[in-house]
Amino acid sequence: MLSRINSRITFAALRQPRVILWAIAGAVTLGFLITLEITARRYGLPGPITNQAQEVIYAPKSGPLLYASMALMMVVLTWRQRFIAAGAAIGIDIAFFLVRWATDAKMMFGNGALWVMLGCAVIAITRRTGPERILLLKGVGLGLLLVAGRKTGDTWLLITSKTRPAVLDQYVATADHALGNPSWLAGRIVKATGPVGTHILDYVYIQLAVAAVVVTLYQLRNVAAERRFPRHHLVRTFLVIGLLGPAIYMIFPVVGPVFAYGTGAFGTGGEHWAIANLWPHTPPPLTAPHPVTYDDITPRNCMPSLHTAWATAIFIHTRKSPRILRYAGTFWLIATLSATLGFGYHYGVDLIAGVVFAFTVEATLRSLERGWDRTATHLVTYGATVFTALLTSYRYLPTEMARYPWISGPLLILAMTSVIYSYTQTTRQWEPTTPTPTPTQQPEPQTQPA
């Protein structure tokens, strides 16, 4: 009788909407990863699952990312458990380092962090029960999702280069005349700063995920004490941007100014595949754009600028943080915009699309968190409409935009600003209002009769 009651309770718990939603999300994610794995194998390269499995033994691609992922996982641990986990990861990495040094293999750290995360998953399944098991598995899943997102992104970029032989850089470069060709100007400025400015911007550009982890660690600082995750945090926005963005690459394939119009700036360039050797000193001429065939190696990862979208998400999520994080979020956004333009990785219109994309994704996730209503529908629909209008104008109206820059340029800035303004105004209304306490009236003192 008791076992029948327990089974009914378990079945009822499994039927809860939140559990069903997580199960569906897990199944979709697994199916997505398997699909990417099969697609990558068709082109003779390992997919995200294989790449992640190889890093258990072989040198990882990014050690800092693995340790940042482990740090995210450790938000569910006590301080004693965190010291044990960090010590175990460092010890394992030292052992791997000695073996690689002795065998003259490729040197990179990070295996220890991955081993610790996998070990915590095993501990959660075998040694934890109930809410503690779920909490630890959520922590491990959060850390592994960040790594899986990176591997998935790499596979997506491979697919874009293999399946989209023609690129639309001429259309975007023509539309960029409306903004005054900012990538060309930024490229000359970055070159003028010399190696110091180049190295700083390059570090900011590469370590964007680590900056996101720092912000997320602050947002999740109370998870160990409260034994639960907040309903919304930066990693959710990061993962959704990384999941949806590459799909748009397939619709609007663009390689970027340094590849389409450069032949060697900063050690990169399109070489013989470049349309012309113009970047960053000579803006492209205003001609009728057309698709251009490009190589099958360079990713078509410009439209929209996901680095801009991710940096914008960091900026949004630091607005209610301590002052040092607010300053860091602002710096990372400005430095990322400077790097994407100054290294020739993006056109100016890419950045505008990236900002609109980030605010639309963030509005969608916040709406799901608080409960969908009419204001959420208006906000998300408006952001999606502006984003679609931007991409449509880049593709079908670039010549008109370039002929009338004093009209089209301000309109582009106004469209982006309107999305930002709509987001800030709407989300401000969503914030809980704390009623101001009204002073209680004290009874007047009674005078005693003489």
Tab-separated table of C-alpha atoms in Angstrom:
chain	number	residue	atom	x	y	z
A	1	MET	CA	0.000	0.000	0.000
A	2	LEU	CA	2.801	2.394	0.938
A	3	SER	CA	4.733	1.633	-2.241
A	4	ARG	CA	1.604	2.323	-4.300
A	5	ILE	CA	1.197	5.717	-2.618
A	6	ASN	CA	4.867	6.574	-3.229
A	7	SER	CA	4.595	5.614	-6.870
A	8	ARG	CA	1.537	7.852	-7.260
A	9	ILE	CA	3.410	10.740	-5.645
A	10	THR	CA	6.371	10.205	-7.974
A	11	PHE	CA	4.089	10.013	-11.025
A	12	ALA	CA	2.297	13.191	-9.964
A	13	ALA	CA	5.629	14.981	-9.534
A	14	LEU	CA	6.721	13.890	-13.005
A	15	ARG	CA	3.521	15.345	-14.471
A	16	GLN	CA	4.235	18.832	-13.140
A	17	PRO	CA	4.565	21.380	-15.980
A	18	ARG	CA	8.074	22.451	-14.949
A	19	VAL	CA	9.340	18.847	-14.921
A	20	ILE	CA	7.748	18.189	-18.317
A	21	LEU	CA	9.311	21.388	-19.692
A	22	TRP	CA	12.777	20.377	-18.471
A	23	ALA	CA	12.337	16.889	-19.940
A	24	ILE	CA	11.322	18.312	-23.321
A	25	ALA	CA	14.212	20.804	-23.266
A	26	GLY	CA	16.664	18.018	-22.431
A	27	ALA	CA	15.358	15.792	-25.228
A	28	VAL	CA	15.487	18.645	-27.761
A	29	THR	CA	19.030	19.559	-26.702
A	30	LEU	CA	20.212	15.972	-26.989
A	31	GLY	CA	18.600	15.611	-30.408
A	32	PHE	CA	20.170	18.885	-31.534
A	33	LEU	CA	23.648	17.769	-30.430
A	34	ILE	CA	23.248	14.402	-32.174
A	35	THR	CA	22.134	16.145	-35.368
A	36	LEU	CA	25.171	18.437	-35.297
A	37	GLU	CA	27.409	15.434	-34.627
A	38	ILE	CA	26.026	13.579	-37.649
A	39	THR	CA	26.295	16.677	-39.862
A	40	ALA	CA	29.913	17.288	-38.858
A	41	ARG	CA	30.752	13.643	-39.516
A	42	ARG	CA	29.423	14.021	-43.060
A	43	TYR	CA	32.197	16.546	-43.648
A	44	GLY	CA	34.845	14.314	-42.086
A	45	LEU	CA	35.225	16.246	-38.841
A	46	PRO	CA	34.275	15.440	-35.226
A	47	GLY	CA	31.131	17.024	-33.846
A	48	PRO	CA	30.482	18.664	-30.466
A	49	ILE	CA	29.942	15.390	-28.594
A	50	THR	CA	33.181	13.866	-29.871
A	51	ASN	CA	35.156	17.052	-29.230
A	52	GLN	CA	33.915	17.202	-25.653
A	53	ALA	CA	34.636	13.513	-25.033
A	54	GLN	CA	38.173	13.888	-26.379
A	55	GLU	CA	38.950	16.589	-23.812
A	56	VAL	CA	38.649	14.053	-21.024
A	57	ILE	CA	42.116	12.810	-22.084
A	58	TYR	CA	43.507	15.072	-24.798
A	59	ALA	CA	44.535	18.720	-24.446
A	60	PRO	CA	41.435	20.950	-24.266
A	61	LYS	CA	40.898	23.822	-26.658
A	62	SER	CA	40.292	26.321	-23.849
A	63	GLY	CA	41.480	25.660	-20.307
A	64	PRO	CA	40.137	28.951	-18.897
A	65	LEU	CA	36.657	28.100	-20.213
A	66	LEU	CA	36.695	24.706	-18.472
A	67	TYR	CA	37.754	26.231	-15.166
A	68	ALA	CA	35.145	28.962	-15.560
A	69	SER	CA	32.543	26.248	-16.158
A	70	MET	CA	33.705	24.418	-13.025
A	71	ALA	CA	33.384	27.662	-11.087
A	72	LEU	CA	29.756	27.883	-12.216
A	73	MET	CA	29.169	24.324	-11.093
A	74	MET	CA	30.653	25.071	-7.657
A	75	VAL	CA	27.975	27.640	-6.801
A	76	VAL	CA	25.926	24.722	-5.431
A	77	LEU	CA	28.764	23.491	-3.179
A	78	THR	CA	29.773	24.513	0.310
A	79	TRP	CA	33.089	26.301	0.803
A	80	ARG	CA	34.734	23.088	2.041
A	81	GLN	CA	33.492	21.200	-1.008
A	82	ARG	CA	34.697	23.996	-3.278
A	83	PHE	CA	38.245	23.805	-1.895
A	84	ILE	CA	38.238	20.028	-2.317
A	85	ALA	CA	36.946	20.286	-5.911
A	86	ALA	CA	39.452	22.999	-6.872
A	87	GLY	CA	42.314	21.067	-5.296
A	88	ALA	CA	41.316	17.891	-7.121
A	89	ALA	CA	41.123	19.730	-10.456
A	90	ILE	CA	44.544	21.321	-9.999
A	91	GLY	CA	46.068	18.002	-8.920
A	92	ILE	CA	44.686	16.194	-11.954
A	93	ASP	CA	45.949	18.954	-14.256
A	94	ILE	CA	49.439	18.742	-12.733
A	95	ALA	CA	49.474	15.010	-13.432
A	96	PHE	CA	48.361	15.595	-17.035
A	97	PHE	CA	50.986	18.338	-17.376
A	98	LEU	CA	53.800	16.035	-16.296
A	99	VAL	CA	52.701	13.284	-18.696
A	100	ARG	CA	52.413	15.706	-21.622
A	101	TRP	CA	55.744	17.275	-20.800
A	102	ALA	CA	57.395	13.844	-20.712
A	103	THR	CA	55.820	12.774	-24.018
A	104	ASP	CA	56.293	16.162	-25.717
A	105	ALA	CA	52.539	16.437	-26.346
A	106	LYS	CA	50.460	19.583	-26.761
A	107	MET	CA	50.352	21.550	-23.513
A	108	MET	CA	47.054	22.863	-22.158
A	109	PHE	CA	45.292	22.708	-18.805
A	110	GLY	CA	41.611	22.128	-18.079
A	111	ASN	CA	41.230	18.348	-17.995
A	112	GLY	CA	41.074	18.445	-14.212
A	113	ALA	CA	38.117	20.817	-14.246
A	114	LEU	CA	36.229	18.564	-16.656
A	115	TRP	CA	37.012	15.490	-14.534
A	116	VAL	CA	35.706	17.230	-11.413
A	117	MET	CA	32.440	18.191	-13.117
A	118	LEU	CA	31.921	14.643	-14.367
A	119	GLY	CA	32.816	13.303	-10.926
A	120	CYS	CA	30.226	15.553	-9.293
A	121	ALA	CA	27.631	14.207	-11.735
A	122	VAL	CA	28.478	10.662	-10.642
A	123	ILE	CA	28.294	11.677	-6.971
A	124	ALA	CA	24.896	13.319	-7.544
A	125	ILE	CA	23.497	10.130	-9.067
A	126	THR	CA	25.034	7.632	-6.638
A	127	ARG	CA	25.378	9.515	-3.342
A	128	ARG	CA	22.644	12.192	-3.318
A	129	THR	CA	18.877	11.960	-3.134
A	130	GLY	CA	15.910	14.274	-3.467
A	131	PRO	CA	16.432	18.024	-3.787
A	132	GLU	CA	20.183	17.760	-3.089
A	133	ARG	CA	20.628	15.457	-6.089
A	134	ILE	CA	18.628	17.786	-8.321
A	135	LEU	CA	20.560	20.846	-7.153
A	136	LEU	CA	23.960	19.236	-7.767
A	137	LEU	CA	22.879	17.953	-11.177
A	138	LYS	CA	21.688	21.460	-12.075
A	139	GLY	CA	25.081	22.831	-11.099
A	140	VAL	CA	26.910	20.230	-13.200
A	141	GLY	CA	24.508	20.821	-16.079
A	142	LEU	CA	25.107	24.572	-15.912
A	143	GLY	CA	28.858	24.101	-16.143
A	144	LEU	CA	28.715	21.520	-18.917
A	145	LEU	CA	26.182	23.571	-20.892
A	146	LEU	CA	28.648	26.447	-21.106
A	147	VAL	CA	31.274	24.113	-22.552
A	148	ALA	CA	28.749	22.404	-24.826
A	149	GLY	CA	27.651	25.798	-26.098
A	150	ARG	CA	31.218	26.524	-27.175
A	151	LYS	CA	31.551	23.149	-28.914
A	152	THR	CA	28.172	23.567	-30.587
A	153	GLY	CA	29.168	27.006	-31.838
A	154	ASP	CA	32.354	25.627	-33.387
A	155	THR	CA	30.364	22.965	-35.231
A	156	TRP	CA	27.815	25.540	-36.417
A	157	LEU	CA	30.650	27.647	-37.875
A	158	LEU	CA	31.958	24.602	-39.718
A	159	ILE	CA	28.520	23.959	-41.182
A	160	THR	CA	28.169	27.570	-42.375
A	161	SER	CA	31.473	27.397	-44.242
A	162	LYS	CA	30.615	24.081	-45.887
A	163	THR	CA	26.995	24.728	-46.853
A	164	ARG	CA	27.066	28.420	-47.821
A	165	PRO	CA	29.631	28.855	-50.635
A	166	ALA	CA	28.323	32.306	-51.594
A	167	VAL	CA	28.607	35.220	-49.162
A	168	LEU	CA	26.661	38.501	-49.034
A	169	ASP	CA	29.489	40.803	-47.949
A	170	GLN	CA	28.964	43.208	-50.815
A	171	TYR	CA	25.398	43.835	-49.668
A	172	VAL	CA	26.452	44.507	-46.066
A	173	ALA	CA	29.453	46.628	-47.093
A	174	THR	CA	27.180	48.716	-49.301
A	175	ALA	CA	24.643	49.166	-46.501
A	176	ASP	CA	27.507	50.105	-44.173
A	177	HIS	CA	28.014	53.297	-46.187
A	178	ALA	CA	24.981	54.613	-44.301
A	179	LEU	CA	27.081	54.545	-41.116
A	180	GLY	CA	30.253	55.895	-42.711
A	181	ASN	CA	32.073	52.531	-42.950
A	182	PRO	CA	32.994	52.381	-39.237
A	183	SER	CA	35.044	49.183	-39.559
A	184	TRP	CA	37.502	50.925	-41.860
A	185	LEU	CA	37.902	53.826	-39.439
A	186	ALA	CA	38.208	51.560	-36.394
A	187	GLY	CA	40.751	49.374	-38.198
A	188	ARG	CA	43.035	52.350	-38.793
A	189	ILE	CA	42.665	53.460	-35.173
A	190	VAL	CA	43.516	50.026	-33.768
A	191	LYS	CA	46.547	49.745	-36.040
A	192	ALA	CA	47.699	53.159	-34.808
A	193	THR	CA	47.577	51.998	-31.162
A	194	GLY	CA	50.276	49.425	-31.866
A	195	PRO	CA	50.710	46.040	-30.184
A	196	VAL	CA	49.501	47.212	-26.748
A	197	GLY	CA	46.023	48.192	-27.903
A	198	THR	CA	45.818	45.161	-30.168
A	199	HIS	CA	46.663	42.706	-27.379
A	200	ILE	CA	44.186	44.279	-24.939
A	201	LEU	CA	41.325	44.182	-27.410
A	202	ASP	CA	42.245	40.670	-28.506
A	203	TYR	CA	42.168	39.440	-24.899
A	204	VAL	CA	38.771	41.062	-24.286
A	205	TYR	CA	37.405	39.565	-27.505
A	206	ILE	CA	38.628	36.033	-26.760
A	207	GLN	CA	37.740	35.905	-23.048
A	208	LEU	CA	34.146	37.086	-23.398
A	209	ALA	CA	32.789	33.829	-21.946
A	210	VAL	CA	35.021	34.180	-18.877
A	211	ALA	CA	33.655	37.684	-18.294
A	212	ALA	CA	30.140	36.260	-18.495
A	213	VAL	CA	31.046	33.646	-15.878
A	214	VAL	CA	32.266	36.352	-13.483
A	215	VAL	CA	28.939	38.165	-13.761
A	216	THR	CA	27.009	34.912	-13.401
A	217	LEU	CA	28.970	33.960	-10.284
A	218	TYR	CA	27.776	37.176	-8.687
A	219	GLN	CA	24.190	36.471	-9.728
A	220	LEU	CA	24.385	32.922	-8.319
A	221	ARG	CA	26.280	33.831	-5.136
A	222	ASN	CA	23.374	32.786	-2.882
A	223	VAL	CA	22.595	29.427	-4.489
A	224	ALA	CA	24.569	27.394	-1.930
A	225	ALA	CA	22.772	29.075	0.987
A	226	GLU	CA	19.262	29.164	-0.510
A	227	ARG	CA	19.611	25.711	-2.182
A	228	ARG	CA	17.918	26.929	-5.355
A	229	PHE	CA	18.785	28.790	-8.556
A	230	PRO	CA	17.275	32.152	-9.508
A	231	ARG	CA	14.676	31.940	-12.244
A	232	HIS	CA	16.741	34.042	-14.668
A	233	HIS	CA	20.473	34.694	-14.994
A	234	LEU	CA	23.059	35.569	-17.628
A	235	VAL	CA	23.947	32.025	-18.717
A	236	ARG	CA	20.397	31.477	-19.977
A	237	THR	CA	20.676	34.527	-22.241
A	238	PHE	CA	24.154	33.502	-23.382
A	239	LEU	CA	23.036	30.012	-24.362
A	240	VAL	CA	19.923	31.164	-26.230
A	241	ILE	CA	21.929	33.752	-28.176
A	242	GLY	CA	24.466	31.092	-29.085
A	243	LEU	CA	21.732	28.653	-30.101
A	244	LEU	CA	19.654	30.983	-32.286
A	245	GLY	CA	22.383	33.197	-33.733
A	246	PRO	CA	24.138	30.626	-35.946
A	247	ALA	CA	20.809	29.740	-37.543
A	248	ILE	CA	20.702	33.325	-38.838
A	249	TYR	CA	24.241	32.848	-40.202
A	250	MET	CA	22.741	30.239	-42.501
A	251	ILE	CA	20.176	32.751	-43.784
A	252	PHE	CA	22.580	35.695	-44.123
A	253	PRO	CA	26.142	34.352	-44.705
A	254	VAL	CA	28.816	37.037	-44.308
A	255	VAL	CA	32.552	36.574	-43.607
A	256	GLY	CA	33.523	40.127	-42.565
A	257	PRO	CA	35.617	43.033	-43.893
A	258	VAL	CA	39.062	41.628	-43.089
A	259	PHE	CA	38.295	38.483	-45.102
A	260	ALA	CA	36.192	39.952	-47.905
A	261	TYR	CA	38.238	43.149	-48.390
A	262	GLY	CA	41.575	42.495	-46.661
A	263	THR	CA	44.708	40.522	-47.463
A	264	GLY	CA	46.836	40.309	-44.364
A	265	ALA	CA	45.883	42.945	-41.766
A	266	PHE	CA	46.632	41.720	-38.212
A	267	GLY	CA	47.948	38.472	-39.662
A	268	THR	CA	44.593	37.496	-41.197
A	269	GLY	CA	42.783	38.189	-44.405
A	270	GLY	CA	41.030	36.708	-47.375
A	271	GLU	CA	44.195	36.388	-49.484
A	272	HIS	CA	43.227	35.347	-53.030
A	273	TRP	CA	39.565	34.886	-51.985
A	274	ALA	CA	39.204	38.585	-51.096
A	275	ILE	CA	37.081	40.755	-53.352
A	276	ALA	CA	39.733	43.488	-53.216
A	277	ASN	CA	42.587	44.625	-50.989
A	278	LEU	CA	40.822	47.626	-49.437
A	279	TRP	CA	40.514	47.149	-45.667
A	280	PRO	CA	41.210	49.219	-43.590
A	281	HIS	CA	42.573	52.120	-45.680
A	282	THR	CA	40.186	52.407	-48.630
A	283	PRO	CA	36.395	52.111	-48.190
A	284	PRO	CA	34.746	49.848	-50.783
A	285	PRO	CA	33.330	51.588	-53.835
A	286	LEU	CA	29.606	52.047	-54.202
A	287	THR	CA	28.591	49.462	-56.811
A	288	ALA	CA	25.654	47.137	-57.388
A	289	PRO	CA	26.161	44.300	-54.848
A	290	HIS	CA	25.935	40.616	-55.702
A	291	PRO	CA	26.749	37.298	-53.955
A	292	VAL	CA	30.425	36.297	-54.065
A	293	THR	CA	31.802	32.761	-53.917
A	294	TYR	CA	34.184	32.231	-50.993
A	295	ASP	CA	36.282	29.372	-49.584
A	296	ASP	CA	34.910	26.427	-47.595
A	297	ILE	CA	36.962	27.164	-44.462
A	298	THR	CA	36.113	30.670	-43.259
A	299	PRO	CA	32.972	30.786	-41.061
A	300	ARG	CA	30.061	32.907	-42.258
A	301	ASN	CA	29.573	34.316	-38.752
A	302	CYS	CA	28.989	38.050	-39.075
A	303	MET	CA	25.256	38.718	-39.333
A	304	PRO	CA	24.351	39.411	-36.615
A	305	SER	CA	27.426	40.045	-34.480
A	306	LEU	CA	27.001	37.518	-31.657
A	307	HIS	CA	30.021	38.928	-29.839
A	308	THR	CA	28.147	42.221	-29.731
A	309	ALA	CA	24.989	40.440	-28.584
A	310	TRP	CA	26.853	38.614	-25.799
A	311	ALA	CA	28.639	41.771	-24.655
A	312	THR	CA	25.284	43.575	-24.670
A	313	ALA	CA	23.807	40.805	-22.507
A	314	ILE	CA	26.680	41.237	-20.033
A	315	PHE	CA	26.006	44.979	-19.985
A	316	ILE	CA	22.285	44.441	-19.329
A	317	HIS	CA	22.877	41.971	-16.491
A	318	THR	CA	25.409	44.217	-14.722
A	319	ARG	CA	23.119	47.232	-14.434
A	320	LYS	CA	21.929	46.214	-10.955
A	321	SER	CA	25.283	44.889	-9.752
A	322	PRO	CA	27.881	46.622	-7.577
A	323	ARG	CA	29.691	49.568	-9.108
A	324	ILE	CA	32.804	47.615	-10.083
A	325	LEU	CA	30.716	45.123	-12.091
A	326	ARG	CA	28.766	47.937	-13.733
A	327	TYR	CA	32.035	49.558	-14.816
A	328	ALA	CA	33.382	46.188	-15.985
A	329	GLY	CA	30.229	45.498	-18.005
A	330	THR	CA	30.468	48.897	-19.679
A	331	PHE	CA	34.173	48.429	-20.417
A	332	TRP	CA	33.614	44.961	-21.871
A	333	LEU	CA	30.869	46.225	-24.155
A	334	ILE	CA	32.918	49.164	-25.447
A	335	ALA	CA	36.060	47.049	-25.859
A	336	THR	CA	34.144	44.291	-27.648
A	337	LEU	CA	32.580	46.767	-30.083
A	338	SER	CA	36.027	48.264	-30.702
A	339	ALA	CA	37.560	44.824	-31.283
A	340	THR	CA	34.849	43.563	-33.623
A	341	LEU	CA	35.187	46.658	-35.788
A	342	GLY	CA	38.905	47.309	-35.329
A	343	PHE	CA	39.992	43.784	-36.236
A	344	GLY	CA	37.726	43.798	-39.290
A	345	TYR	CA	35.558	40.946	-38.047
A	346	HIS	CA	32.295	42.868	-38.472
A	347	TYR	CA	30.652	45.733	-40.312
A	348	GLY	CA	28.839	48.484	-38.442
A	349	VAL	CA	25.390	47.233	-39.427
A	350	ASP	CA	26.290	43.829	-37.927
A	351	LEU	CA	26.676	45.478	-34.533
A	352	ILE	CA	23.301	47.222	-34.748
A	353	ALA	CA	21.646	43.909	-35.578
A	354	GLY	CA	23.515	42.253	-32.690
A	355	VAL	CA	22.285	44.806	-30.152
A	356	VAL	CA	18.667	44.456	-31.292
A	357	PHE	CA	18.999	40.668	-31.253
A	358	ALA	CA	20.349	40.686	-27.678
A	359	PHE	CA	17.590	42.906	-26.307
A	360	THR	CA	14.925	40.815	-28.060
A	361	VAL	CA	16.282	37.560	-26.617
A	362	GLU	CA	16.592	39.084	-23.151
A	363	ALA	CA	13.030	40.431	-23.368
A	364	THR	CA	11.753	36.982	-24.344
A	365	LEU	CA	13.496	35.225	-21.457
A	366	ARG	CA	12.397	37.816	-18.918
A	367	SER	CA	8.843	37.545	-20.186
A	368	LEU	CA	8.904	33.780	-19.747
A	369	GLU	CA	10.294	34.234	-16.244
A	370	ARG	CA	7.669	36.671	-15.001
A	371	GLY	CA	4.705	35.304	-16.932
A	372	TRP	CA	3.617	36.223	-20.448
A	373	ASP	CA	1.172	39.093	-20.889
A	374	ARG	CA	0.235	41.769	-23.410
A	375	THR	CA	3.202	44.033	-22.632
A	376	ALA	CA	5.591	41.116	-23.112
A	377	THR	CA	3.974	40.265	-26.437
A	378	HIS	CA	4.314	43.857	-27.644
A	379	LEU	CA	7.943	44.116	-26.513
A	380	VAL	CA	9.130	40.850	-28.066
A	381	THR	CA	7.124	41.355	-31.256
A	382	TYR	CA	8.537	44.847	-31.702
A	383	GLY	CA	12.128	43.682	-31.214
A	384	ALA	CA	11.674	40.777	-33.635
A	385	THR	CA	10.035	43.080	-36.195
A	386	VAL	CA	12.877	45.608	-36.044
A	387	PHE	CA	15.461	42.843	-36.312
A	388	THR	CA	13.726	41.369	-39.355
A	389	ALA	CA	13.419	44.812	-40.941
A	390	LEU	CA	17.134	45.432	-40.450
A	391	LEU	CA	18.178	42.207	-42.162
A	392	THR	CA	15.663	42.762	-44.965
A	393	SER	CA	16.943	46.278	-45.632
A	394	TYR	CA	20.569	45.085	-45.644
A	395	ARG	CA	19.700	42.473	-48.256
A	396	TYR	CA	17.283	44.292	-50.530
A	397	LEU	CA	17.876	48.040	-49.979
A	398	PRO	CA	21.660	48.430	-49.499
A	399	THR	CA	22.163	50.662	-52.534
A	400	GLU	CA	19.384	53.028	-51.494
A	401	MET	CA	20.816	53.141	-47.958
A	402	ALA	CA	24.247	54.029	-49.302
A	403	ARG	CA	22.879	56.767	-51.604
A	404	TYR	CA	21.077	58.529	-48.784
A	405	PRO	CA	23.304	58.037	-45.724
A	406	TRP	CA	21.997	61.129	-43.916
A	407	ILE	CA	18.557	59.517	-43.866
A	408	SER	CA	19.286	55.808	-43.597
A	409	GLY	CA	22.079	56.132	-41.041
A	410	PRO	CA	20.024	58.006	-38.425
A	411	LEU	CA	17.100	55.647	-39.134
A	412	LEU	CA	19.293	52.643	-38.288
A	413	ILE	CA	20.432	54.241	-35.033
A	414	LEU	CA	16.858	55.280	-34.246
A	415	ALA	CA	15.563	51.736	-34.823
A	416	MET	CA	18.168	50.287	-32.453
A	417	THR	CA	17.549	53.003	-29.863
A	418	SER	CA	13.795	52.453	-30.004
A	419	VAL	CA	14.236	48.772	-29.108
A	420	ILE	CA	16.503	49.687	-26.188
A	421	TYR	CA	14.037	52.320	-25.001
A	422	SER	CA	11.061	49.957	-25.284
A	423	TYR	CA	12.935	47.320	-23.287
A	424	THR	CA	13.976	49.676	-20.508
A	425	GLN	CA	10.551	51.280	-20.187
A	426	THR	CA	8.680	47.970	-20.205
A	427	THR	CA	10.969	46.123	-17.814
A	428	ARG	CA	10.914	49.101	-15.462
A	429	GLN	CA	7.154	48.617	-15.179
A	430	TRP	CA	7.767	44.940	-14.375
A	431	GLU	CA	9.947	45.739	-11.389
A	432	PRO	CA	8.195	45.153	-8.042
A	433	THR	CA	7.249	48.394	-6.387
A	434	THR	CA	7.845	48.652	-2.654
A	435	PRO	CA	5.128	50.763	-1.070
A	436	THR	CA	6.408	53.582	1.038
A	437	PRO	CA	5.504	52.983	4.675
A	438	THR	CA	2.952	55.419	5.977
A	439	PRO	CA	3.568	56.686	9.491
A	440	THR	CA	1.066	55.322	11.936
A	441	GLN	CA	-0.966	57.921	13.756
A	442	GLN	CA	-0.254	58.014	17.435
A	443	PRO	CA	-3.264	58.563	19.729
A	444	GLU	CA	-3.324	61.952	21.327
A	445	PRO	CA	-2.427	61.844	25.012
A	446	GLN	CA	-5.393	61.967	27.336
A	447	THR	CA	-5.331	64.750	29.878
A	448	GLN	CA	-6.161	63.639	33.382
A	449	PRO	CA	-8.864	65.688	35.165
A	450	ALA	CA	-7.571	67.752	38.040
